[in-house]
Structures are given as C-alpha cells and as structure tokens.
Amino acid sequence: MIDLIRIYLTATGSCTVIFALTAIAAARIRKANLNFENTLARRYISILNHALLGNDGQCLFPLIKRRRARLLLAVIVSKFCSSTYGYDRNITYTIARRYRLDRSVLRRVRLSSGMRRAQWLNTLSALPTDDRTCRRITSRYLGSRNEYTSLYAMLTAMNHAPEKCIVLLRDYPRQLHPLAISEVLMMFKRGLIPTAYQPMLDSESRNVRMLGLCVVRHFGIVEAEEQIAKAVNSDDRSISSAALFTLCSLRLPLNRPEVRRATARMDPNTRRIWYRHRASEGY
C-alpha cells in the first residue's frame, strides 16, 4: 500500500513538473512570436512610409510569403487607410493587390466567428477587394445576426463600390446606430463617398437621412437650414431629434413652430437632455 502511494505521488509530481515546463515553454514561444511580430511590424511600417514618399520601386516586404506576415501587412495597411486621408491611395491599393491581402483576410473571416469575425471584416473594409470577394462578403455576412458583422460587411461593399453608397444604406436591414453612422462618416471624410448632402437629407430612407444630418452637423453646413427644419417635422422621432440637435450644433435660430412642436412630443428624459444641450451651446 505504501509503495502504491509512493508511485502515485511520484507520478503526480512528474506530471506537475511536465505541465509546468510545458507552460513555461509555451509562454516563451508566445513572447518570442510577439517580439518577432512587433519587429516585423516596425519594418513593414518603415517600408510603407518609404513607399508613400515616392519610392514604390523599393517597396519589398520581407517574409511576405508567410501567411501571418501577409495578415500583419493587411492590418497595417488597413489601419493606415482608415485613419488618414489626403494621400495617394493608389500606392496602398497597389500593395494590397500585389500581395492579395484581401484573400488572406477573407480566409480569416471564414475561420472566425462573433466579434473576431467582425474585427477581420473591419480590416477588410479598408482594403481594395475584387468583385468576387465583395459578392461573397455581402451574400454571407450582410444579413448576419451580429450587427457589427453586418455593419462591416456593408462598409466593405461601400469601399468596393462607393457610387452605391446610398443604395447600400437604403437596403441595409437594420437601423444605423450612432457608432455605425460615425463609421460611414469616416469614409465620407476620407473622400470615398462621392455624394452630396442634399439628396441624403431629402431621402425617404431613415438611414440615409440620419447620415445626411450627421454630415451637415459635422461639416457645419448652415446652408441646409431649410432642409434641417423640414426634418424636424418628421414622424420618425429619431430623425426629428437628430435634426433638433443639428440646428442647435450649427447655432441656427430655434424660435420656430416646428421646434416647439417637436419639443412638446418629447418624453421628459429626452426633453431634459435637449434643454441641457441647448444650454451648453449658449441658447
């Protein structure tokens, strides 16, 4: 009996040591991989900056044949495209097409799920895609139950065909929340959506009108005063409220019958928010 206990304790101790050594080795491998990716990312960023200065002939990325390296380059190019504007987009698009970054990201989209899939779709929405990839994205993920997956699938389609922006917004199966509208506005600011604000404000689609009000409010377009005042009378409470806040943000006159009617329709909580916003804007 004592011998069995000794054997059991010895085996247990050996397994514990093996598990501990395995965990230490895995941690070291993860740390080494992270250091390698950070070093490679700095190198890729340096090469990309060099290419944007007009030296595209020297735009050669080391270890680019590796799948992880292509994914890393796709993330870097996507972040650069989504956070800057006023640059030559042909350079980044040439790099993305040369190494087929959209195919690499699309493979990760298929293998992922939940918010991880939405994250990869967000990366893909800033990269150039071909017609086949765009059709796959819209057919599979535009109607997804995950609202972020559906949103970034729509943004991918917008990036591929900016001239269809209004159609995509009109046919989008959900109502856009403020975060989604801000994502579309970022594409508008980068010059990817060639659409004037007047057709958006006159549209019958709720999503299109909300984007139009956001554009007018962000860029300070006071010439749209009559169209904003018309939107205040909308039966849709969200459009009416957005139009009220747009009038206030643009410092336009609020002594209007439509403003008083819209204020009377508000519930007490919304009315308090509205009055605080007016006070903060100096009314």
PDB file of C-alpha atoms in Angstrom:
ATOM      1  CA  MET A   1       0.000   0.000   0.000  1.00  0.00           C
ATOM      2  CA  ILE A   2       2.842   2.380   0.878  1.00  0.00           C
ATOM      3  CA  ASP A   3       4.583   1.549  -2.384  1.00  0.00           C
ATOM      4  CA  LEU A   4       1.415   2.392  -4.329  1.00  0.00           C
ATOM      5  CA  ILE A   5       1.165   5.735  -2.546  1.00  0.00           C
ATOM      6  CA  ARG A   6       4.799   6.491  -3.383  1.00  0.00           C
ATOM      7  CA  ILE A   7       4.253   5.585  -7.033  1.00  0.00           C
ATOM      8  CA  TYR A   8       1.136   7.771  -7.143  1.00  0.00           C
ATOM      9  CA  LEU A   9       2.911  10.745  -5.582  1.00  0.00           C
ATOM     10  CA  THR A  10       5.908  10.312  -7.860  1.00  0.00           C
ATOM     11  CA  ALA A  11       3.701  10.173 -10.966  1.00  0.00           C
ATOM     12  CA  THR A  12       1.696  13.180  -9.801  1.00  0.00           C
ATOM     13  CA  GLY A  13       4.855  15.199  -9.161  1.00  0.00           C
ATOM     14  CA  SER A  14       6.273  14.238 -12.549  1.00  0.00           C
ATOM     15  CA  CYS A  15       3.075  15.304 -14.328  1.00  0.00           C
ATOM     16  CA  THR A  16       3.073  18.603 -12.443  1.00  0.00           C
ATOM     17  CA  VAL A  17       6.673  19.279 -13.468  1.00  0.00           C
ATOM     18  CA  ILE A  18       5.918  18.371 -17.085  1.00  0.00           C
ATOM     19  CA  PHE A  19       2.870  20.661 -17.175  1.00  0.00           C
ATOM     20  CA  ALA A  20       4.864  23.493 -15.604  1.00  0.00           C
ATOM     21  CA  LEU A  21       7.714  23.111 -18.097  1.00  0.00           C
ATOM     22  CA  THR A  22       5.211  22.984 -20.977  1.00  0.00           C
ATOM     23  CA  ALA A  23       3.512  26.182 -19.766  1.00  0.00           C
ATOM     24  CA  ILE A  24       6.882  27.941 -19.437  1.00  0.00           C
ATOM     25  CA  ALA A  25       7.901  26.832 -22.925  1.00  0.00           C
ATOM     26  CA  ALA A  26       4.562  27.974 -24.396  1.00  0.00           C
ATOM     27  CA  ALA A  27       4.894  31.366 -22.684  1.00  0.00           C
ATOM     28  CA  ARG A  28       8.410  31.789 -24.082  1.00  0.00           C
ATOM     29  CA  ILE A  29       7.232  30.843 -27.556  1.00  0.00           C
ATOM     30  CA  ARG A  30       4.351  33.357 -27.355  1.00  0.00           C
ATOM     31  CA  LYS A  31       6.739  36.059 -26.175  1.00  0.00           C
ATOM     32  CA  ALA A  32       9.185  35.267 -28.974  1.00  0.00           C
ATOM     33  CA  ASN A  33       6.388  35.346 -31.548  1.00  0.00           C
ATOM     34  CA  LEU A  34       5.138  38.657 -30.183  1.00  0.00           C
ATOM     35  CA  ASN A  35       8.609  40.189 -30.313  1.00  0.00           C
ATOM     36  CA  PHE A  36       9.029  38.873 -33.860  1.00  0.00           C
ATOM     37  CA  GLU A  37       5.685  40.357 -34.959  1.00  0.00           C
ATOM     38  CA  ASN A  38       6.499  43.714 -33.358  1.00  0.00           C
ATOM     39  CA  THR A  39       9.861  43.815 -35.109  1.00  0.00           C
ATOM     40  CA  LEU A  40       8.302  42.814 -38.429  1.00  0.00           C
ATOM     41  CA  ALA A  41       5.501  45.383 -37.985  1.00  0.00           C
ATOM     42  CA  ARG A  42       8.027  48.181 -37.435  1.00  0.00           C
ATOM     43  CA  ARG A  43       9.863  47.075 -40.565  1.00  0.00           C
ATOM     44  CA  TYR A  44       6.652  46.991 -42.614  1.00  0.00           C
ATOM     45  CA  ILE A  45       5.605  50.443 -41.383  1.00  0.00           C
ATOM     46  CA  SER A  46       9.013  51.830 -42.338  1.00  0.00           C
ATOM     47  CA  ILE A  47       8.776  50.306 -45.834  1.00  0.00           C
ATOM     48  CA  LEU A  48       5.224  51.625 -46.259  1.00  0.00           C
ATOM     49  CA  ASN A  49       6.271  55.145 -45.243  1.00  0.00           C
ATOM     50  CA  HIS A  50       9.174  54.911 -47.669  1.00  0.00           C
ATOM     51  CA  ALA A  51       6.790  53.895 -50.449  1.00  0.00           C
ATOM     52  CA  LEU A  52       4.442  56.808 -49.739  1.00  0.00           C
ATOM     53  CA  LEU A  53       7.354  59.202 -50.149  1.00  0.00           C
ATOM     54  CA  GLY A  54       7.555  58.192 -53.809  1.00  0.00           C
ATOM     55  CA  ASN A  55       9.886  55.211 -53.762  1.00  0.00           C
ATOM     56  CA  ASP A  56       7.469  52.464 -54.727  1.00  0.00           C
ATOM     57  CA  GLY A  57      10.190  50.605 -56.600  1.00  0.00           C
ATOM     58  CA  GLN A  58      11.817  49.649 -53.294  1.00  0.00           C
ATOM     59  CA  CYS A  59       8.552  48.508 -51.703  1.00  0.00           C
ATOM     60  CA  LEU A  60       9.562  44.912 -50.948  1.00  0.00           C
ATOM     61  CA  PHE A  61       8.340  43.330 -47.718  1.00  0.00           C
ATOM     62  CA  PRO A  62      10.449  40.589 -46.098  1.00  0.00           C
ATOM     63  CA  LEU A  63       8.883  37.206 -45.287  1.00  0.00           C
ATOM     64  CA  ILE A  64       5.718  38.259 -47.119  1.00  0.00           C
ATOM     65  CA  LYS A  65       5.140  34.707 -48.381  1.00  0.00           C
ATOM     66  CA  ARG A  66       4.229  33.654 -44.852  1.00  0.00           C
ATOM     67  CA  ARG A  67       0.529  33.743 -44.076  1.00  0.00           C
ATOM     68  CA  ARG A  68       0.976  35.525 -40.758  1.00  0.00           C
ATOM     69  CA  ALA A  69       3.182  38.145 -42.411  1.00  0.00           C
ATOM     70  CA  ARG A  70       0.511  38.876 -45.037  1.00  0.00           C
ATOM     71  CA  LEU A  71      -2.130  39.211 -42.322  1.00  0.00           C
ATOM     72  CA  LEU A  72       0.148  41.581 -40.419  1.00  0.00           C
ATOM     73  CA  LEU A  73       0.669  43.697 -43.537  1.00  0.00           C
ATOM     74  CA  ALA A  74      -3.087  43.682 -44.184  1.00  0.00           C
ATOM     75  CA  VAL A  75      -3.786  45.032 -40.692  1.00  0.00           C
ATOM     76  CA  ILE A  76      -1.127  47.747 -41.079  1.00  0.00           C
ATOM     77  CA  VAL A  77      -2.401  48.863 -44.498  1.00  0.00           C
ATOM     78  CA  SER A  78      -6.000  48.798 -43.264  1.00  0.00           C
ATOM     79  CA  LYS A  79      -5.233  50.933 -40.209  1.00  0.00           C
ATOM     80  CA  PHE A  80      -3.296  53.381 -42.334  1.00  0.00           C
ATOM     81  CA  CYS A  81      -6.119  53.695 -44.876  1.00  0.00           C
ATOM     82  CA  SER A  82      -8.810  54.090 -42.216  1.00  0.00           C
ATOM     83  CA  SER A  83      -7.005  56.703 -40.109  1.00  0.00           C
ATOM     84  CA  THR A  84      -5.576  59.102 -42.704  1.00  0.00           C
ATOM     85  CA  TYR A  85      -6.773  60.998 -45.751  1.00  0.00           C
ATOM     86  CA  GLY A  86      -5.293  63.208 -48.442  1.00  0.00           C
ATOM     87  CA  TYR A  87      -2.671  60.674 -49.516  1.00  0.00           C
ATOM     88  CA  ASP A  88      -2.157  58.758 -52.749  1.00  0.00           C
ATOM     89  CA  ARG A  89      -4.445  55.771 -52.310  1.00  0.00           C
ATOM     90  CA  ASN A  90      -3.075  54.118 -55.442  1.00  0.00           C
ATOM     91  CA  ILE A  91       0.116  53.160 -53.600  1.00  0.00           C
ATOM     92  CA  THR A  92      -1.613  51.307 -50.789  1.00  0.00           C
ATOM     93  CA  TYR A  93      -4.082  49.764 -53.230  1.00  0.00           C
ATOM     94  CA  THR A  94      -1.198  48.562 -55.403  1.00  0.00           C
ATOM     95  CA  ILE A  95       0.441  46.947 -52.379  1.00  0.00           C
ATOM     96  CA  ALA A  96      -2.825  45.284 -51.349  1.00  0.00           C
ATOM     97  CA  ARG A  97      -3.452  43.906 -54.822  1.00  0.00           C
ATOM     98  CA  ARG A  98       0.157  42.823 -55.346  1.00  0.00           C
ATOM     99  CA  TYR A  99       0.121  40.584 -52.289  1.00  0.00           C
ATOM    100  CA  ARG A 100      -3.627  39.739 -52.439  1.00  0.00           C
ATOM    101  CA  LEU A 101      -4.205  40.911 -48.911  1.00  0.00           C
ATOM    102  CA  ASP A 102      -7.978  40.707 -49.306  1.00  0.00           C
ATOM    103  CA  ARG A 103      -7.772  36.958 -49.946  1.00  0.00           C
ATOM    104  CA  SER A 104      -5.725  36.435 -46.779  1.00  0.00           C
ATOM    105  CA  VAL A 105      -8.153  38.451 -44.672  1.00  0.00           C
ATOM    106  CA  LEU A 106     -11.179  36.746 -46.243  1.00  0.00           C
ATOM    107  CA  ARG A 107      -9.754  33.383 -45.172  1.00  0.00           C
ATOM    108  CA  ARG A 108      -9.545  34.635 -41.594  1.00  0.00           C
ATOM    109  CA  VAL A 109     -13.117  35.925 -41.818  1.00  0.00           C
ATOM    110  CA  ARG A 110     -14.339  32.470 -42.768  1.00  0.00           C
ATOM    111  CA  LEU A 111     -12.434  30.756 -39.951  1.00  0.00           C
ATOM    112  CA  SER A 112     -13.520  33.257 -37.285  1.00  0.00           C
ATOM    113  CA  SER A 113     -16.806  33.876 -35.533  1.00  0.00           C
ATOM    114  CA  GLY A 114     -18.511  36.503 -33.392  1.00  0.00           C
ATOM    115  CA  MET A 115     -16.621  39.723 -32.729  1.00  0.00           C
ATOM    116  CA  ARG A 116     -13.386  38.242 -34.095  1.00  0.00           C
ATOM    117  CA  ARG A 117     -15.104  37.908 -37.482  1.00  0.00           C
ATOM    118  CA  ALA A 118     -16.369  41.482 -37.212  1.00  0.00           C
ATOM    119  CA  GLN A 119     -12.829  42.630 -36.455  1.00  0.00           C
ATOM    120  CA  TRP A 120     -11.436  40.972 -39.571  1.00  0.00           C
ATOM    121  CA  LEU A 121     -14.294  42.399 -41.642  1.00  0.00           C
ATOM    122  CA  ASN A 122     -13.385  45.825 -40.279  1.00  0.00           C
ATOM    123  CA  THR A 123      -9.841  45.241 -41.531  1.00  0.00           C
ATOM    124  CA  LEU A 124     -11.176  44.139 -44.914  1.00  0.00           C
ATOM    125  CA  SER A 125     -13.447  47.203 -45.218  1.00  0.00           C
ATOM    126  CA  ALA A 126     -10.419  49.470 -45.734  1.00  0.00           C
ATOM    127  CA  LEU A 127      -8.703  47.233 -48.317  1.00  0.00           C
ATOM    128  CA  PRO A 128      -9.417  47.046 -52.047  1.00  0.00           C
ATOM    129  CA  THR A 129     -11.424  43.955 -52.968  1.00  0.00           C
ATOM    130  CA  ASP A 130     -12.348  42.372 -56.275  1.00  0.00           C
ATOM    131  CA  ASP A 131     -15.924  41.717 -57.397  1.00  0.00           C
ATOM    132  CA  ARG A 132     -15.840  38.076 -56.362  1.00  0.00           C
ATOM    133  CA  THR A 133     -14.693  38.809 -52.809  1.00  0.00           C
ATOM    134  CA  CYS A 134     -17.247  41.604 -52.401  1.00  0.00           C
ATOM    135  CA  ARG A 135     -20.088  39.340 -53.561  1.00  0.00           C
ATOM    136  CA  ARG A 136     -19.050  36.667 -51.078  1.00  0.00           C
ATOM    137  CA  ILE A 137     -18.923  39.165 -48.228  1.00  0.00           C
ATOM    138  CA  THR A 138     -22.317  40.719 -48.943  1.00  0.00           C
ATOM    139  CA  SER A 139     -24.096  37.422 -49.618  1.00  0.00           C
ATOM    140  CA  ARG A 140     -22.795  35.713 -46.467  1.00  0.00           C
ATOM    141  CA  TYR A 141     -22.476  38.435 -43.863  1.00  0.00           C
ATOM    142  CA  LEU A 142     -24.687  41.407 -44.772  1.00  0.00           C
ATOM    143  CA  GLY A 143     -27.677  39.688 -43.168  1.00  0.00           C
ATOM    144  CA  SER A 144     -25.735  38.353 -40.177  1.00  0.00           C
ATOM    145  CA  ARG A 145     -27.398  38.328 -36.755  1.00  0.00           C
ATOM    146  CA  ASN A 146     -24.289  40.021 -35.356  1.00  0.00           C
ATOM    147  CA  GLU A 147     -24.891  43.714 -36.034  1.00  0.00           C
ATOM    148  CA  TYR A 148     -21.173  44.535 -36.212  1.00  0.00           C
ATOM    149  CA  THR A 149     -20.520  41.755 -38.702  1.00  0.00           C
ATOM    150  CA  SER A 150     -23.389  43.065 -40.815  1.00  0.00           C
ATOM    151  CA  LEU A 151     -22.143  46.665 -40.499  1.00  0.00           C
ATOM    152  CA  TYR A 152     -18.573  45.963 -41.589  1.00  0.00           C
ATOM    153  CA  ALA A 153     -19.816  43.803 -44.443  1.00  0.00           C
ATOM    154  CA  MET A 154     -21.756  46.844 -45.678  1.00  0.00           C
ATOM    155  CA  LEU A 155     -18.679  49.070 -45.259  1.00  0.00           C
ATOM    156  CA  THR A 156     -16.650  46.566 -47.300  1.00  0.00           C
ATOM    157  CA  ALA A 157     -19.219  46.834 -50.085  1.00  0.00           C
ATOM    158  CA  MET A 158     -19.118  50.649 -49.833  1.00  0.00           C
ATOM    159  CA  ASN A 159     -15.346  50.672 -50.110  1.00  0.00           C
ATOM    160  CA  HIS A 160     -15.550  48.445 -53.182  1.00  0.00           C
ATOM    161  CA  ALA A 161     -18.302  50.460 -54.902  1.00  0.00           C
ATOM    162  CA  PRO A 162     -18.604  53.970 -53.365  1.00  0.00           C
ATOM    163  CA  GLU A 163     -21.123  55.032 -56.003  1.00  0.00           C
ATOM    164  CA  LYS A 164     -23.621  52.546 -54.492  1.00  0.00           C
ATOM    165  CA  CYS A 165     -23.391  54.058 -51.007  1.00  0.00           C
ATOM    166  CA  ILE A 166     -26.962  55.411 -50.959  1.00  0.00           C
ATOM    167  CA  VAL A 167     -28.373  52.135 -52.272  1.00  0.00           C
ATOM    168  CA  LEU A 168     -26.485  50.107 -49.651  1.00  0.00           C
ATOM    169  CA  LEU A 169     -27.646  52.378 -46.842  1.00  0.00           C
ATOM    170  CA  ARG A 170     -31.224  52.284 -48.084  1.00  0.00           C
ATOM    171  CA  ASP A 171     -31.267  48.481 -48.332  1.00  0.00           C
ATOM    172  CA  TYR A 172     -29.404  47.881 -45.066  1.00  0.00           C
ATOM    173  CA  PRO A 173     -31.594  45.549 -42.969  1.00  0.00           C
ATOM    174  CA  ARG A 174     -31.037  47.406 -39.671  1.00  0.00           C
ATOM    175  CA  GLN A 175     -31.411  50.934 -38.398  1.00  0.00           C
ATOM    176  CA  LEU A 176     -27.984  52.517 -38.058  1.00  0.00           C
ATOM    177  CA  HIS A 177     -26.979  53.388 -34.511  1.00  0.00           C
ATOM    178  CA  PRO A 178     -24.635  56.355 -33.777  1.00  0.00           C
ATOM    179  CA  LEU A 179     -21.478  54.206 -33.914  1.00  0.00           C
ATOM    180  CA  ALA A 180     -22.422  52.865 -37.337  1.00  0.00           C
ATOM    181  CA  ILE A 181     -23.175  56.359 -38.638  1.00  0.00           C
ATOM    182  CA  SER A 182     -19.785  57.591 -37.413  1.00  0.00           C
ATOM    183  CA  GLU A 183     -18.086  54.704 -39.245  1.00  0.00           C
ATOM    184  CA  VAL A 184     -19.793  55.710 -42.501  1.00  0.00           C
ATOM    185  CA  LEU A 185     -18.937  59.356 -41.806  1.00  0.00           C
ATOM    186  CA  MET A 186     -15.250  58.433 -41.592  1.00  0.00           C
ATOM    187  CA  MET A 187     -15.450  57.059 -45.126  1.00  0.00           C
ATOM    188  CA  PHE A 188     -17.188  60.277 -46.196  1.00  0.00           C
ATOM    189  CA  LYS A 189     -14.378  62.356 -44.664  1.00  0.00           C
ATOM    190  CA  ARG A 190     -11.728  60.333 -46.500  1.00  0.00           C
ATOM    191  CA  GLY A 191     -13.417  61.179 -49.796  1.00  0.00           C
ATOM    192  CA  LEU A 192     -14.566  57.642 -50.523  1.00  0.00           C
ATOM    193  CA  ILE A 193     -18.273  58.509 -50.847  1.00  0.00           C
ATOM    194  CA  PRO A 194     -18.931  60.860 -53.792  1.00  0.00           C
ATOM    195  CA  THR A 195     -22.380  62.003 -52.641  1.00  0.00           C
ATOM    196  CA  ALA A 196     -23.739  65.482 -51.869  1.00  0.00           C
ATOM    197  CA  TYR A 197     -25.656  66.131 -48.669  1.00  0.00           C
ATOM    198  CA  GLN A 198     -28.846  67.445 -50.352  1.00  0.00           C
ATOM    199  CA  PRO A 199     -30.017  64.074 -51.751  1.00  0.00           C
ATOM    200  CA  MET A 200     -29.353  62.442 -48.388  1.00  0.00           C
ATOM    201  CA  LEU A 201     -31.476  64.973 -46.490  1.00  0.00           C
ATOM    202  CA  ASP A 202     -34.320  64.584 -48.987  1.00  0.00           C
ATOM    203  CA  SER A 203     -34.223  60.784 -48.972  1.00  0.00           C
ATOM    204  CA  GLU A 204     -37.136  58.758 -47.629  1.00  0.00           C
ATOM    205  CA  SER A 205     -34.763  56.220 -46.069  1.00  0.00           C
ATOM    206  CA  ARG A 206     -34.186  56.676 -42.353  1.00  0.00           C
ATOM    207  CA  ASN A 207     -30.530  55.575 -42.528  1.00  0.00           C
ATOM    208  CA  VAL A 208     -29.723  57.903 -45.423  1.00  0.00           C
ATOM    209  CA  ARG A 209     -31.342  60.925 -43.737  1.00  0.00           C
ATOM    210  CA  MET A 210     -29.536  60.241 -40.458  1.00  0.00           C
ATOM    211  CA  LEU A 211     -26.219  60.146 -42.325  1.00  0.00           C
ATOM    212  CA  GLY A 212     -27.110  63.388 -44.124  1.00  0.00           C
ATOM    213  CA  LEU A 213     -27.836  65.131 -40.813  1.00  0.00           C
ATOM    214  CA  CYS A 214     -24.566  63.810 -39.394  1.00  0.00           C
ATOM    215  CA  VAL A 215     -22.647  65.131 -42.409  1.00  0.00           C
ATOM    216  CA  VAL A 216     -24.290  68.554 -42.155  1.00  0.00           C
ATOM    217  CA  ARG A 217     -23.619  68.725 -38.413  1.00  0.00           C
ATOM    218  CA  HIS A 218     -20.011  67.608 -38.702  1.00  0.00           C
ATOM    219  CA  PHE A 219     -19.030  69.948 -41.530  1.00  0.00           C
ATOM    220  CA  GLY A 220     -21.083  72.902 -40.296  1.00  0.00           C
ATOM    221  CA  ILE A 221     -23.200  73.313 -43.435  1.00  0.00           C
ATOM    222  CA  VAL A 222     -25.543  76.135 -42.417  1.00  0.00           C
ATOM    223  CA  GLU A 223     -26.903  76.401 -45.974  1.00  0.00           C
ATOM    224  CA  ALA A 224     -29.009  73.287 -45.240  1.00  0.00           C
ATOM    225  CA  GLU A 225     -31.141  75.163 -42.661  1.00  0.00           C
ATOM    226  CA  GLU A 226     -34.440  74.728 -44.513  1.00  0.00           C
ATOM    227  CA  GLN A 227     -33.919  71.005 -45.059  1.00  0.00           C
ATOM    228  CA  ILE A 228     -32.962  70.516 -41.406  1.00  0.00           C
ATOM    229  CA  ALA A 229     -36.059  72.399 -40.275  1.00  0.00           C
ATOM    230  CA  LYS A 230     -38.126  70.183 -42.546  1.00  0.00           C
ATOM    231  CA  ALA A 231     -36.582  67.089 -40.936  1.00  0.00           C
ATOM    232  CA  VAL A 232     -37.680  68.355 -37.513  1.00  0.00           C
ATOM    233  CA  ASN A 233     -41.288  67.752 -38.577  1.00  0.00           C
ATOM    234  CA  SER A 234     -40.564  64.113 -39.406  1.00  0.00           C
ATOM    235  CA  ASP A 235     -42.819  61.489 -37.853  1.00  0.00           C
ATOM    236  CA  ASP A 236     -39.723  59.452 -37.036  1.00  0.00           C
ATOM    237  CA  ARG A 237     -38.684  60.537 -33.536  1.00  0.00           C
ATOM    238  CA  SER A 238     -35.017  59.670 -34.124  1.00  0.00           C
ATOM    239  CA  ILE A 239     -34.829  61.846 -37.261  1.00  0.00           C
ATOM    240  CA  SER A 240     -36.691  64.690 -35.569  1.00  0.00           C
ATOM    241  CA  SER A 241     -34.386  64.559 -32.547  1.00  0.00           C
ATOM    242  CA  ALA A 242     -31.255  64.421 -34.714  1.00  0.00           C
ATOM    243  CA  ALA A 243     -32.482  67.421 -36.709  1.00  0.00           C
ATOM    244  CA  LEU A 244     -33.086  69.395 -33.480  1.00  0.00           C
ATOM    245  CA  PHE A 245     -29.575  68.706 -32.229  1.00  0.00           C
ATOM    246  CA  THR A 246     -28.199  69.611 -35.659  1.00  0.00           C
ATOM    247  CA  LEU A 247     -29.938  73.007 -35.570  1.00  0.00           C
ATOM    248  CA  CYS A 248     -28.543  73.590 -32.105  1.00  0.00           C
ATOM    249  CA  SER A 249     -24.996  72.499 -33.030  1.00  0.00           C
ATOM    250  CA  LEU A 250     -24.987  74.847 -36.020  1.00  0.00           C
ATOM    251  CA  ARG A 251     -26.190  77.756 -33.808  1.00  0.00           C
ATOM    252  CA  LEU A 252     -29.231  78.305 -36.012  1.00  0.00           C
ATOM    253  CA  PRO A 253     -32.405  80.015 -34.718  1.00  0.00           C
ATOM    254  CA  LEU A 254     -34.602  77.736 -32.596  1.00  0.00           C
ATOM    255  CA  ASN A 255     -37.610  80.075 -32.304  1.00  0.00           C
ATOM    256  CA  ARG A 256     -39.613  78.066 -34.822  1.00  0.00           C
ATOM    257  CA  PRO A 257     -43.047  76.420 -34.623  1.00  0.00           C
ATOM    258  CA  GLU A 258     -41.625  73.046 -35.700  1.00  0.00           C
ATOM    259  CA  VAL A 259     -39.069  73.155 -32.887  1.00  0.00           C
ATOM    260  CA  ARG A 260     -41.768  73.842 -30.315  1.00  0.00           C
ATOM    261  CA  ARG A 261     -43.920  71.009 -31.652  1.00  0.00           C
ATOM    262  CA  ALA A 262     -41.002  68.587 -31.640  1.00  0.00           C
ATOM    263  CA  THR A 263     -40.107  69.589 -28.080  1.00  0.00           C
ATOM    264  CA  ALA A 264     -43.682  69.015 -26.949  1.00  0.00           C
ATOM    265  CA  ARG A 265     -43.602  65.471 -28.368  1.00  0.00           C
ATOM    266  CA  MET A 266     -40.509  64.540 -26.336  1.00  0.00           C
ATOM    267  CA  ASP A 267     -40.660  62.368 -23.260  1.00  0.00           C
ATOM    268  CA  PRO A 268     -39.410  64.016 -20.033  1.00  0.00           C
ATOM    269  CA  ASN A 269     -35.938  62.418 -20.110  1.00  0.00           C
ATOM    270  CA  THR A 270     -35.280  63.389 -23.726  1.00  0.00           C
ATOM    271  CA  ARG A 271     -36.584  66.901 -23.060  1.00  0.00           C
ATOM    272  CA  ARG A 272     -34.152  67.347 -20.164  1.00  0.00           C
ATOM    273  CA  ILE A 273     -31.258  66.197 -22.383  1.00  0.00           C
ATOM    274  CA  TRP A 274     -32.409  68.598 -25.084  1.00  0.00           C
ATOM    275  CA  TYR A 275     -32.551  71.578 -22.705  1.00  0.00           C
ATOM    276  CA  ARG A 276     -29.115  70.764 -21.248  1.00  0.00           C
ATOM    277  CA  HIS A 277     -27.688  70.595 -24.769  1.00  0.00           C
ATOM    278  CA  ARG A 278     -29.245  73.957 -25.633  1.00  0.00           C
ATOM    279  CA  ALA A 279     -27.747  75.498 -22.506  1.00  0.00           C
ATOM    280  CA  SER A 280     -24.313  74.068 -23.293  1.00  0.00           C
ATOM    281  CA  GLU A 281     -24.494  75.608 -26.791  1.00  0.00           C
ATOM    282  CA  GLY A 282     -25.298  79.049 -25.338  1.00  0.00           C
ATOM    283  CA  TYR A 283     -29.054  79.291 -26.071  1.00  0.00           C
TER     284      TYR A 283
END
